[in-house]
mmCIF file of C-alpha atoms and ligand atoms in Angstrom:
data_model
loop_
_atom_site.group_PDB
_atom_site.id
_atom_site.type_symbol
_atom_site.label_atom_id
_atom_site.label_comp_id
_atom_site.label_asym_id
_atom_site.label_seq_id
_atom_site.Cartn_x
_atom_site.Cartn_y
_atom_site.Cartn_z
ATOM 1 C CA MET A 25 -26.430 -1.142 31.997
ATOM 2 C CA ASN A 26 -22.820 -0.062 32.533
ATOM 3 C CA ALA A 27 -20.952 -3.259 31.627
ATOM 4 C CA SER A 28 -17.942 -2.705 29.380
ATOM 5 C CA LEU A 29 -18.501 -3.796 25.808
ATOM 6 C CA SER A 30 -15.019 -5.324 25.831
ATOM 7 C CA THR A 31 -16.464 -8.303 27.708
ATOM 8 C CA VAL A 32 -19.424 -8.682 25.339
ATOM 9 C CA PRO A 33 -18.902 -11.829 23.239
ATOM 10 C CA ALA A 34 -19.648 -9.882 20.029
ATOM 11 C CA PHE A 35 -16.560 -7.703 20.555
ATOM 12 C CA GLU A 36 -14.221 -9.183 23.152
ATOM 13 C CA HIS A 37 -11.984 -10.910 20.572
ATOM 14 C CA LEU A 38 -11.283 -7.497 19.001
ATOM 15 C CA SER A 39 -9.667 -5.869 22.045
ATOM 16 C CA SER A 40 -6.210 -7.310 21.358
ATOM 17 C CA ILE A 41 -6.140 -6.330 17.680
ATOM 18 C CA PRO A 42 -4.048 -3.230 16.999
ATOM 19 C CA LEU A 43 -5.757 -0.181 15.534
ATOM 20 C CA TYR A 44 -4.448 1.099 12.219
ATOM 21 C CA VAL A 45 -2.865 4.501 12.785
ATOM 22 C CA PRO A 46 -2.821 6.522 9.559
ATOM 23 C CA GLY A 47 -0.450 9.369 8.742
ATOM 24 C CA LYS A 48 -1.621 12.595 10.396
ATOM 25 C CA PRO A 49 -3.816 14.642 8.042
ATOM 26 C CA ILE A 50 -2.706 18.228 7.336
ATOM 27 C CA GLN A 51 -5.997 19.620 8.659
ATOM 28 C CA GLU A 52 -5.471 17.836 11.995
ATOM 29 C CA VAL A 53 -2.028 19.368 12.467
ATOM 30 C CA GLN A 54 -3.428 22.781 11.550
ATOM 31 C CA ARG A 55 -6.194 22.320 14.110
ATOM 32 C CA GLU A 56 -3.971 20.996 16.879
ATOM 33 C CA LEU A 57 -0.911 23.207 16.474
ATOM 34 C CA GLY A 58 -2.355 26.289 14.828
ATOM 35 C CA LEU A 59 0.207 26.073 12.026
ATOM 36 C CA THR A 60 -0.548 27.321 8.551
ATOM 37 C CA ARG A 61 2.358 26.015 6.451
ATOM 38 C CA ILE A 62 2.435 22.253 6.642
ATOM 39 C CA VAL A 63 4.171 19.633 4.535
ATOM 40 C CA LYS A 64 2.853 16.072 4.654
ATOM 41 C CA LEU A 65 5.349 13.324 3.915
ATOM 42 C CA ALA A 66 3.553 10.637 5.881
ATOM 43 C CA SER A 67 1.303 8.508 3.666
ATOM 44 C CA ASN A 68 3.254 7.806 0.479
ATOM 45 C CA GLU A 69 0.995 9.824 -1.786
ATOM 46 C CA ASN A 70 2.215 10.995 -5.200
ATOM 47 C CA PRO A 71 2.587 14.806 -5.154
ATOM 48 C CA TRP A 72 2.790 15.079 -8.965
ATOM 49 C CA GLY A 73 -0.835 14.341 -9.759
ATOM 50 C CA PRO A 74 -3.572 13.700 -10.478
ATOM 51 C CA THR A 75 -3.332 14.787 -14.099
ATOM 52 C CA GLU A 76 -5.533 17.423 -15.735
ATOM 53 C CA ALA A 77 -7.147 14.658 -17.826
ATOM 54 C CA VAL A 78 -8.210 12.792 -14.680
ATOM 55 C CA LYS A 79 -9.575 15.968 -13.085
ATOM 56 C CA ALA A 80 -11.504 16.864 -16.237
ATOM 57 C CA ARG A 81 -13.139 13.430 -16.329
ATOM 58 C CA VAL A 82 -14.174 13.683 -12.667
ATOM 59 C CA ALA A 83 -15.483 17.228 -13.212
ATOM 60 C CA ALA A 84 -17.602 15.977 -16.124
ATOM 61 C CA VAL A 85 -19.308 13.439 -13.868
ATOM 62 C CA ILE A 86 -19.917 16.050 -11.202
ATOM 63 C CA SER A 87 -21.545 18.286 -13.820
ATOM 64 C CA GLY A 88 -23.821 15.360 -14.502
ATOM 65 C CA SER A 89 -25.117 13.676 -17.618
ATOM 66 C CA GLU A 90 -27.972 11.379 -18.455
ATOM 67 C CA TYR A 91 -25.933 8.285 -17.697
ATOM 68 C CA GLU A 92 -23.597 9.239 -14.914
ATOM 69 C CA GLY A 93 -24.704 11.865 -12.445
ATOM 70 C CA LEU A 94 -23.850 11.669 -8.752
ATOM 71 C CA GLY A 95 -27.377 10.485 -8.022
ATOM 72 C CA LEU A 96 -26.912 7.162 -9.759
ATOM 73 C CA TYR A 97 -25.347 4.006 -8.341
ATOM 74 C CA PRO A 98 -21.991 3.127 -9.870
ATOM 75 C CA VAL A 99 -21.528 0.058 -12.061
ATOM 76 C CA SER A 100 -21.301 -2.454 -9.235
ATOM 77 C CA ASP A 101 -18.444 -4.566 -10.564
ATOM 78 C CA GLY A 102 -16.678 -1.632 -12.238
ATOM 79 C CA TYR A 103 -16.902 -3.327 -15.646
ATOM 80 C CA TYR A 104 -15.469 -0.413 -17.668
ATOM 81 C CA LEU A 105 -12.516 0.168 -15.383
ATOM 82 C CA ARG A 106 -11.849 -3.566 -15.150
ATOM 83 C CA LYS A 107 -11.831 -3.670 -18.941
ATOM 84 C CA ARG A 108 -9.178 -0.928 -19.079
ATOM 85 C CA ILE A 109 -7.077 -2.650 -16.407
ATOM 86 C CA ALA A 110 -7.401 -5.981 -18.230
ATOM 87 C CA GLU A 111 -6.155 -4.343 -21.442
ATOM 88 C CA ARG A 112 -3.230 -2.642 -19.713
ATOM 89 C CA LYS A 113 -2.232 -5.810 -17.852
ATOM 90 C CA ALA A 114 -2.925 -8.173 -20.769
ATOM 91 C CA VAL A 115 -5.254 -10.440 -18.797
ATOM 92 C CA SER A 116 -8.896 -11.305 -19.354
ATOM 93 C CA LEU A 117 -11.625 -9.249 -17.703
ATOM 94 C CA ASP A 118 -12.685 -12.090 -15.404
ATOM 95 C CA ARG A 119 -9.250 -11.983 -13.747
ATOM 96 C CA VAL A 120 -9.660 -8.440 -12.382
ATOM 97 C CA ILE A 121 -11.472 -7.352 -9.204
ATOM 98 C CA LEU A 122 -11.790 -3.840 -7.770
ATOM 99 C CA GLY A 123 -11.600 -2.669 -4.181
ATOM 100 C CA ASN A 124 -12.267 0.508 -2.233
ATOM 101 C CA GLY A 125 -8.514 0.897 -2.071
ATOM 102 C CA SER A 126 -6.385 -2.229 -2.289
ATOM 103 C CA SER A 127 -6.857 -2.375 1.495
ATOM 104 C CA GLU A 128 -10.405 -3.518 0.889
ATOM 105 C CA ILE A 129 -9.174 -6.414 -1.250
ATOM 106 C CA LEU A 130 -6.766 -7.357 1.550
ATOM 107 C CA GLU A 131 -9.822 -7.484 3.798
ATOM 108 C CA MET A 132 -11.915 -9.387 1.241
ATOM 109 C CA VAL A 133 -9.381 -12.160 0.863
ATOM 110 C CA ALA A 134 -9.010 -12.446 4.642
ATOM 111 C CA LYS A 135 -12.776 -12.528 5.078
ATOM 112 C CA ALA A 136 -12.982 -15.309 2.488
ATOM 113 C CA ALA A 137 -10.085 -17.294 3.935
ATOM 114 C CA PHE A 138 -10.678 -17.186 7.688
ATOM 115 C CA LEU A 139 -14.385 -17.898 7.879
ATOM 116 C CA GLU A 140 -13.502 -21.059 9.797
ATOM 117 C CA GLY A 141 -10.235 -19.878 11.341
ATOM 118 C CA GLY A 142 -6.726 -20.673 10.173
ATOM 119 C CA SER A 143 -3.516 -18.690 9.965
ATOM 120 C CA ALA A 144 -1.679 -16.228 7.738
ATOM 121 C CA VAL A 145 2.093 -16.006 7.407
ATOM 122 C CA ILE A 146 3.221 -12.377 7.393
ATOM 123 C CA PRO A 147 6.853 -11.210 7.349
ATOM 124 C CA LYS A 148 7.833 -9.010 10.318
ATOM 125 C CA HIS A 149 7.685 -5.256 9.599
ATOM 126 C CA SER A 150 4.979 -5.632 6.911
ATOM 127 C CA PHE A 151 2.125 -3.231 6.120
ATOM 128 C CA ALA A 152 -0.154 -3.219 9.189
ATOM 129 C CA ILE A 153 -3.358 -4.041 7.324
ATOM 130 C CA TYR A 154 -2.183 -7.627 6.587
ATOM 131 C CA GLY A 155 -2.276 -8.491 10.281
ATOM 132 C CA ILE A 156 -5.361 -6.423 11.061
ATOM 133 C CA ALA A 157 -7.346 -7.940 8.156
ATOM 134 C CA THR A 158 -6.297 -11.433 9.224
ATOM 135 C CA GLN A 159 -7.235 -10.976 12.870
ATOM 136 C CA THR A 160 -10.501 -9.115 12.338
ATOM 137 C CA ALA A 161 -11.571 -11.931 10.000
ATOM 138 C CA GLY A 162 -10.814 -14.514 12.696
ATOM 139 C CA GLY A 163 -7.396 -15.656 11.493
ATOM 140 C CA ARG A 164 -4.167 -16.069 13.449
ATOM 141 C CA VAL A 165 -0.938 -14.300 12.487
ATOM 142 C CA ILE A 166 2.300 -16.251 12.117
ATOM 143 C CA GLU A 167 5.162 -13.778 11.833
ATOM 144 C CA SER A 168 8.016 -14.890 9.599
ATOM 145 C CA LYS A 169 11.538 -13.553 10.028
ATOM 146 C CA ALA A 170 12.455 -10.269 8.378
ATOM 147 C CA SER A 171 14.457 -7.256 9.450
ATOM 148 C CA ALA A 172 14.702 -3.623 8.417
ATOM 149 C CA THR A 173 17.320 -4.729 5.895
ATOM 150 C CA GLU A 174 16.280 -8.216 4.788
ATOM 151 C CA LEU A 175 13.211 -10.080 3.528
ATOM 152 C CA ASP A 176 13.476 -13.862 3.755
ATOM 153 C CA ALA A 177 11.436 -15.977 1.310
ATOM 154 C CA ASP A 178 12.733 -19.223 2.794
ATOM 155 C CA ASP A 179 11.604 -18.278 6.269
ATOM 156 C CA ILE A 180 8.148 -17.522 4.861
ATOM 157 C CA LEU A 181 8.069 -21.067 3.444
ATOM 158 C CA ARG A 182 9.357 -22.544 6.726
ATOM 159 C CA SER A 183 6.763 -20.641 8.775
ATOM 160 C CA VAL A 184 3.751 -22.167 7.048
ATOM 161 C CA ALA A 185 1.563 -24.248 9.418
ATOM 162 C CA ALA A 186 -0.983 -26.973 8.725
ATOM 163 C CA ASP A 187 -3.817 -24.453 9.063
ATOM 164 C CA THR A 188 -2.200 -21.691 6.966
ATOM 165 C CA ARG A 189 -4.626 -20.232 4.444
ATOM 166 C CA LEU A 190 -2.818 -17.088 3.268
ATOM 167 C CA VAL A 191 0.688 -15.740 2.879
ATOM 168 C CA TYR A 192 1.043 -11.963 2.490
ATOM 169 C CA LEU A 193 4.034 -10.332 0.890
ATOM 170 C CA GLY A 194 4.505 -6.595 0.325
ATOM 171 C CA HIS A 195 6.633 -6.321 -2.793
ATOM 172 C CA PRO A 196 8.276 -3.911 -2.399
ATOM 173 C CA ASN A 197 7.418 -3.903 1.253
ATOM 174 C CA ASN A 198 6.146 -0.923 3.179
ATOM 175 C CA PRO A 199 7.807 0.377 5.393
ATOM 176 C CA THR A 200 11.189 -1.270 4.704
ATOM 177 C CA GLY A 201 11.295 -0.654 0.938
ATOM 178 C CA LEU A 202 12.681 -4.176 0.446
ATOM 179 C CA ARG A 203 11.875 -6.706 -2.232
ATOM 180 C CA LEU A 204 13.000 -10.197 -3.170
ATOM 181 C CA GLU A 205 15.281 -11.159 -6.012
ATOM 182 C CA ARG A 206 13.617 -12.938 -8.929
ATOM 183 C CA ALA A 207 14.941 -16.373 -7.860
ATOM 184 C CA ALA A 208 13.456 -15.984 -4.372
ATOM 185 C CA VAL A 209 10.119 -14.846 -5.829
ATOM 186 C CA GLU A 210 10.071 -17.983 -7.982
ATOM 187 C CA ARG A 211 10.932 -20.203 -5.018
ATOM 188 C CA LEU A 212 8.033 -18.722 -3.113
ATOM 189 C CA VAL A 213 5.533 -18.904 -5.964
ATOM 190 C CA ARG A 214 6.508 -22.477 -6.886
ATOM 191 C CA SER A 215 7.251 -24.048 -3.504
ATOM 192 C CA LEU A 216 4.395 -22.663 -1.425
ATOM 193 C CA ARG A 217 1.774 -25.338 -0.731
ATOM 194 C CA GLU A 218 -0.775 -25.211 -3.522
ATOM 195 C CA ASP A 219 -3.769 -24.846 -1.218
ATOM 196 C CA ILE A 220 -2.401 -21.606 0.272
ATOM 197 C CA VAL A 221 -3.306 -18.292 -1.336
ATOM 198 C CA LEU A 222 -0.235 -16.156 -1.962
ATOM 199 C CA VAL A 223 -1.189 -12.477 -1.722
ATOM 200 C CA VAL A 224 1.468 -10.254 -3.274
ATOM 201 C CA ASP A 225 0.859 -6.599 -2.573
ATOM 202 C CA GLN A 226 2.449 -4.618 -5.420
ATOM 203 C CA ALA A 227 1.194 -1.206 -4.270
ATOM 204 C CA TYR A 228 4.618 0.317 -5.058
ATOM 205 C CA ALA A 229 5.596 -1.896 -8.007
ATOM 206 C CA GLU A 230 5.195 0.923 -10.529
ATOM 207 C CA TYR A 231 8.055 2.772 -8.844
ATOM 208 C CA GLU A 232 10.416 -0.105 -9.686
ATOM 209 C CA ASP A 233 12.471 -0.227 -12.869
ATOM 210 C CA PRO A 234 10.228 -2.338 -15.128
ATOM 211 C CA ALA A 235 13.325 -3.913 -16.700
ATOM 212 C CA ASP A 236 14.297 -5.798 -13.556
ATOM 213 C CA TYR A 237 11.222 -5.943 -11.343
ATOM 214 C CA PRO A 238 9.969 -9.518 -10.883
ATOM 215 C CA ASP A 239 6.253 -8.843 -11.393
ATOM 216 C CA THR A 240 4.370 -11.757 -9.836
ATOM 217 C CA ALA A 241 1.517 -11.241 -12.315
ATOM 218 C CA SER A 242 3.706 -13.239 -14.708
ATOM 219 C CA TYR A 243 2.964 -16.340 -12.578
ATOM 220 C CA LEU A 244 -0.815 -15.998 -12.671
ATOM 221 C CA ASP A 245 -1.205 -18.819 -15.198
ATOM 222 C CA GLU A 246 1.075 -21.064 -13.185
ATOM 223 C CA ARG A 247 -0.536 -20.576 -9.792
ATOM 224 C CA PRO A 248 -4.342 -20.347 -9.504
ATOM 225 C CA ASN A 249 -3.901 -19.437 -5.815
ATOM 226 C CA LEU A 250 -2.076 -16.187 -6.467
ATOM 227 C CA LEU A 251 -3.594 -12.762 -5.825
ATOM 228 C CA VAL A 252 -1.608 -9.753 -7.067
ATOM 229 C CA LEU A 253 -2.700 -6.373 -5.722
ATOM 230 C CA HIS A 254 -2.222 -2.875 -7.102
ATOM 231 C CA THR A 255 -3.536 0.495 -6.045
ATOM 232 C CA PHE A 256 -4.411 3.808 -7.654
ATOM 233 C CA SER A 257 -3.367 5.564 -4.409
ATOM 234 C CA LYS A 258 0.359 5.653 -5.097
ATOM 235 C CA ILE A 259 1.871 6.278 -8.538
ATOM 236 C CA HIS A 260 -1.551 7.106 -10.036
ATOM 237 C CA ALA A 261 -2.013 9.850 -7.402
ATOM 238 C CA LEU A 262 -5.626 9.016 -6.541
ATOM 239 C CA ALA A 263 -5.404 8.215 -2.807
ATOM 240 C CA ALA A 264 -8.489 10.302 -1.992
ATOM 241 C CA MET A 265 -10.582 8.264 -4.433
ATOM 242 C CA ARG A 266 -10.000 4.952 -2.627
ATOM 243 C CA ILE A 267 -9.572 2.517 -5.466
ATOM 244 C CA GLY A 268 -7.332 -0.480 -6.085
ATOM 245 C CA TYR A 269 -7.422 -3.745 -7.988
ATOM 246 C CA GLY A 270 -6.531 -7.389 -7.728
ATOM 247 C CA LEU A 271 -5.423 -9.824 -10.432
ATOM 248 C CA GLY A 272 -5.893 -13.571 -10.069
ATOM 249 C CA SER A 273 -7.346 -16.674 -11.594
ATOM 250 C CA LYS A 274 -10.958 -16.607 -12.730
ATOM 251 C CA GLU A 275 -11.825 -19.105 -9.998
ATOM 252 C CA LEU A 276 -10.165 -17.080 -7.239
ATOM 253 C CA MET A 277 -11.935 -13.923 -8.432
ATOM 254 C CA GLY A 278 -15.213 -15.849 -8.284
ATOM 255 C CA PHE A 279 -14.670 -16.538 -4.590
ATOM 256 C CA LEU A 280 -13.685 -12.945 -3.812
ATOM 257 C CA GLU A 281 -16.806 -11.807 -5.637
ATOM 258 C CA ARG A 282 -18.851 -13.583 -2.963
ATOM 259 C CA VAL A 283 -17.404 -11.420 -0.199
ATOM 260 C CA ARG A 284 -17.294 -8.158 -2.167
ATOM 261 C CA SER A 285 -19.893 -5.587 -1.083
ATOM 262 C CA PRO A 286 -22.133 -4.485 -3.940
ATOM 263 C CA PHE A 287 -21.103 -1.049 -5.308
ATOM 264 C CA ASN A 288 -17.880 -1.208 -3.291
ATOM 265 C CA THR A 289 -16.094 1.277 -5.570
ATOM 266 C CA ASN A 290 -17.696 4.623 -6.331
ATOM 267 C CA HIS A 291 -18.300 6.109 -9.760
ATOM 268 C CA LEU A 292 -15.909 9.066 -9.435
ATOM 269 C CA ALA A 293 -13.130 6.690 -8.480
ATOM 270 C CA GLN A 294 -13.915 4.336 -11.352
ATOM 271 C CA VAL A 295 -13.836 7.040 -14.028
ATOM 272 C CA ALA A 296 -10.715 8.704 -12.579
ATOM 273 C CA ALA A 297 -8.917 5.364 -12.543
ATOM 274 C CA GLU A 298 -10.075 4.586 -16.093
ATOM 275 C CA VAL A 299 -8.174 7.640 -17.289
ATOM 276 C CA ALA A 300 -5.208 7.061 -14.973
ATOM 277 C CA VAL A 301 -4.591 3.436 -15.881
ATOM 278 C CA GLN A 302 -4.094 4.327 -19.530
ATOM 279 C CA ASP A 303 -1.630 7.129 -18.813
ATOM 280 C CA VAL A 304 1.730 5.403 -19.105
ATOM 281 C CA ALA A 305 3.521 8.732 -19.638
ATOM 282 C CA PHE A 306 2.408 10.050 -16.227
ATOM 283 C CA GLU A 307 3.580 6.845 -14.580
ATOM 284 C CA THR A 308 6.986 7.143 -16.219
ATOM 285 C CA TYR A 309 7.217 10.819 -15.234
ATOM 286 C CA SER A 310 6.293 10.089 -11.602
ATOM 287 C CA ARG A 311 8.801 7.224 -11.407
ATOM 288 C CA GLN A 312 11.532 9.500 -12.752
ATOM 289 C CA LYS A 313 10.689 12.267 -10.274
ATOM 290 C CA ASN A 314 10.744 9.716 -7.472
ATOM 291 C CA THR A 315 14.157 8.428 -8.543
ATOM 292 C CA GLU A 316 15.482 12.001 -8.541
ATOM 293 C CA ALA A 317 13.977 12.694 -5.107
ATOM 294 C CA ARG A 318 15.546 9.505 -3.689
ATOM 295 C CA ALA A 319 18.990 10.387 -5.080
ATOM 296 C CA ALA A 320 18.770 13.909 -3.632
ATOM 297 C CA PHE A 321 17.607 12.530 -0.274
ATOM 298 C CA LEU A 322 20.576 10.146 -0.138
ATOM 299 C CA VAL A 323 22.990 13.054 -0.583
ATOM 300 C CA GLU A 324 21.399 15.056 2.273
ATOM 301 C CA ALA A 325 21.119 11.973 4.508
ATOM 302 C CA GLY A 326 24.817 11.300 3.926
ATOM 303 C CA LYS A 327 25.698 14.797 5.212
ATOM 304 C CA HIS A 328 24.008 13.902 8.506
ATOM 305 C CA ARG A 329 25.383 10.342 8.561
ATOM 306 C CA CYS A 330 21.834 8.947 8.396
ATOM 307 C CA GLN A 331 21.324 5.320 7.347
ATOM 308 C CA LEU A 332 18.538 4.473 4.910
ATOM 309 C CA THR A 333 17.304 0.956 4.244
ATOM 310 C CA GLY A 334 15.589 -0.464 1.165
ATOM 311 C CA THR A 335 15.340 1.144 -2.227
ATOM 312 C CA GLY A 336 11.697 0.538 -3.225
ATOM 313 C CA GLY A 337 8.594 2.676 -3.148
ATOM 314 C CA ASN A 338 8.124 6.439 -2.966
ATOM 315 C CA PHE A 339 9.487 6.688 0.565
ATOM 316 C CA VAL A 340 12.649 6.199 2.593
ATOM 317 C CA LEU A 341 13.081 4.479 5.942
ATOM 318 C CA MET A 342 15.675 6.287 8.042
ATOM 319 C CA GLU A 343 17.333 4.990 11.184
ATOM 320 C CA THR A 344 17.975 7.192 14.202
ATOM 321 C CA ALA A 345 20.212 6.537 17.201
ATOM 322 C CA PHE A 346 17.428 7.859 19.458
ATOM 323 C CA PRO A 347 13.677 7.206 19.638
ATOM 324 C CA ALA A 348 12.337 8.313 16.268
ATOM 325 C CA ALA A 349 9.105 9.455 17.950
ATOM 326 C CA ASP A 350 11.119 12.391 19.348
ATOM 327 C CA LEU A 351 12.188 13.428 15.858
ATOM 328 C CA PHE A 352 8.609 12.954 14.600
ATOM 329 C CA ASN A 353 7.295 15.292 17.333
ATOM 330 C CA GLU A 354 9.969 17.923 16.757
ATOM 331 C CA LEU A 355 9.247 17.897 13.027
ATOM 332 C CA LEU A 356 5.517 18.149 13.662
ATOM 333 C CA GLN A 357 6.071 21.319 15.712
ATOM 334 C CA ARG A 358 7.885 22.687 12.647
ATOM 335 C CA GLY A 359 5.026 21.800 10.300
ATOM 336 C CA VAL A 360 6.515 18.658 8.735
ATOM 337 C CA ILE A 361 4.533 15.436 9.073
ATOM 338 C CA VAL A 362 6.445 12.172 8.711
ATOM 339 C CA ARG A 363 5.661 8.695 10.041
ATOM 340 C CA PRO A 364 7.235 7.238 13.185
ATOM 341 C CA MET A 365 7.554 3.471 13.020
ATOM 342 C CA GLN A 366 7.032 2.205 16.583
ATOM 343 C CA ALA A 367 3.866 0.442 15.478
ATOM 344 C CA TYR A 368 6.032 -1.560 13.046
ATOM 345 C CA GLU A 369 8.444 -2.565 15.822
ATOM 346 C CA LEU A 370 10.979 -0.115 14.444
ATOM 347 C CA PRO A 371 11.140 2.474 17.264
ATOM 348 C CA ASN A 372 14.354 3.993 15.899
ATOM 349 C CA HIS A 373 13.128 4.540 12.357
ATOM 350 C CA ILE A 374 11.031 7.169 10.648
ATOM 351 C CA ARG A 375 9.498 6.819 7.207
ATOM 352 C CA ILE A 376 9.526 9.840 4.946
ATOM 353 C CA THR A 377 7.537 10.057 1.706
ATOM 354 C CA LEU A 378 9.557 11.402 -1.216
ATOM 355 C CA GLY A 379 7.764 14.609 -2.162
ATOM 356 C CA LYS A 380 8.424 17.528 -4.496
ATOM 357 C CA PRO A 381 11.819 19.311 -4.235
ATOM 358 C CA GLU A 382 10.274 22.182 -2.249
ATOM 359 C CA GLU A 383 8.695 19.718 0.193
ATOM 360 C CA MET A 384 12.005 17.927 0.666
ATOM 361 C CA ARG A 385 13.693 21.288 1.253
ATOM 362 C CA ALA A 386 11.114 21.992 3.968
ATOM 363 C CA PHE A 387 11.925 18.588 5.497
ATOM 364 C CA TRP A 388 15.676 19.213 5.573
ATOM 365 C CA ASN A 389 15.254 22.806 6.773
ATOM 366 C CA ALA A 390 13.358 21.405 9.750
ATOM 367 C CA ALA A 391 15.282 18.129 10.226
ATOM 368 C CA GLY A 392 18.799 19.383 9.413
ATOM 369 C CA PRO A 393 19.404 21.341 12.655
ATOM 370 C CA LEU A 394 17.832 18.504 14.683
ATOM 371 C CA LEU A 395 20.242 16.013 13.112
ATOM 372 C CA ASP A 396 23.363 18.149 13.240
ATOM 373 C CA GLY A 397 24.995 15.732 15.639
ATOM 374 C CA GLY A 398 24.174 12.843 13.270
ATOM 375 C CA CYS A 399 21.163 10.583 12.961
HETATM 376 C C1 PLP B 20 2.019 -1.825 0.999
HETATM 377 C C2 PLP B 20 0.704 -1.145 0.902
HETATM 378 N N1 PLP B 20 -0.337 -1.831 0.458
HETATM 379 C C3 PLP B 20 -1.548 -1.278 0.350
HETATM 380 C C4 PLP B 20 -1.752 0.026 0.704
HETATM 381 C C5 PLP B 20 -3.140 0.556 0.694
HETATM 382 O O1 PLP B 20 -3.434 1.215 -0.403
HETATM 383 P P1 PLP B 20 -4.934 1.661 -0.730
HETATM 384 O O2 PLP B 20 -4.916 3.130 -0.627
HETATM 385 O O3 PLP B 20 -5.113 1.153 -2.116
HETATM 386 O O4 PLP B 20 -5.858 1.005 0.224
HETATM 387 C C6 PLP B 20 -0.701 0.797 1.191
HETATM 388 C C7 PLP B 20 -0.935 2.182 1.612
HETATM 389 O O5 PLP B 20 -0.136 2.844 2.169
HETATM 390 C C8 PLP B 20 0.556 0.191 1.288
HETATM 391 O O6 PLP B 20 1.585 0.860 1.767
#
């Protein structure tokens, strides 16, 4: 039988769904281009960790003990990590759920919501997984208005349809680095129809100044249909471990529990995150380093008359007067991996993760001569 599987009813609805394209791994660039010195500034990882304490805890598990060798299943619901997260976030344990990365929780909530169809409102230029999770679960995407320089809470509210089940908001948003002012956050939380689940993805929230960041977790008691997501992949520097968490009402968590795969987070990830979530000093240090890297980047970008948008996250979004894919390819040849943004309908933007000073020097050494005529 030679028939294409794209016409098989089991799969045909998937053909039009975009594939997620991750940042290029270092090993792939080594393999493809034969380069040895490579700097990766493509996936918004934190170069300053993980800490020695996290590594020691993981090493202890690998060495094995009566209760936690690699041969044993992990605690399925991650009780001990959830307990630590609950303490840190001052919520009860039954309001915390874990995912294999926060991406998995984005998928869980979509799987729960779109069992019988429906739509999700997603601002333009949002993290790709919101749309992919919606569509692969059988939902329809309604794109609300947003640009590289503006997020619009009122347009999110206006875009809601009768069959809308979820609204996703990246806060701050990847790749634009934008977030809403507190008043707009409140409008959204309080005016959105009560039967719609508001999913606020706070993957980069820890990079914000805690004094003026409108953390939507503060509305959890007000809105039972609110899901606030965090990840250990960014400021906690555990991207390889694949672990994230969601905060919500006890009832909402109960529904997500029904679509969660048993043992969805592994034991090494759980213990690493247990140590990481308690380490406020490392978070503060990483935020400070990120602020310094952003300030230094702005100075260099100014020399080349390059425009940056947004201020959030551990990355910058830079506009180019020419297709950014060209710059991406030139940089790749020079051993610097960044992220072109065509897939986000931003063909003249590249996103650059803020790395260590030596990594940023490598970026400007490669990019500087290419941008001599301006961005
Ligand atoms: C906005 C946003 N949300 C979620 C994630 C996914 O994080 P995780 O590694 O926890 O799946 C990312 C990763 O880049 C992100 O940018």
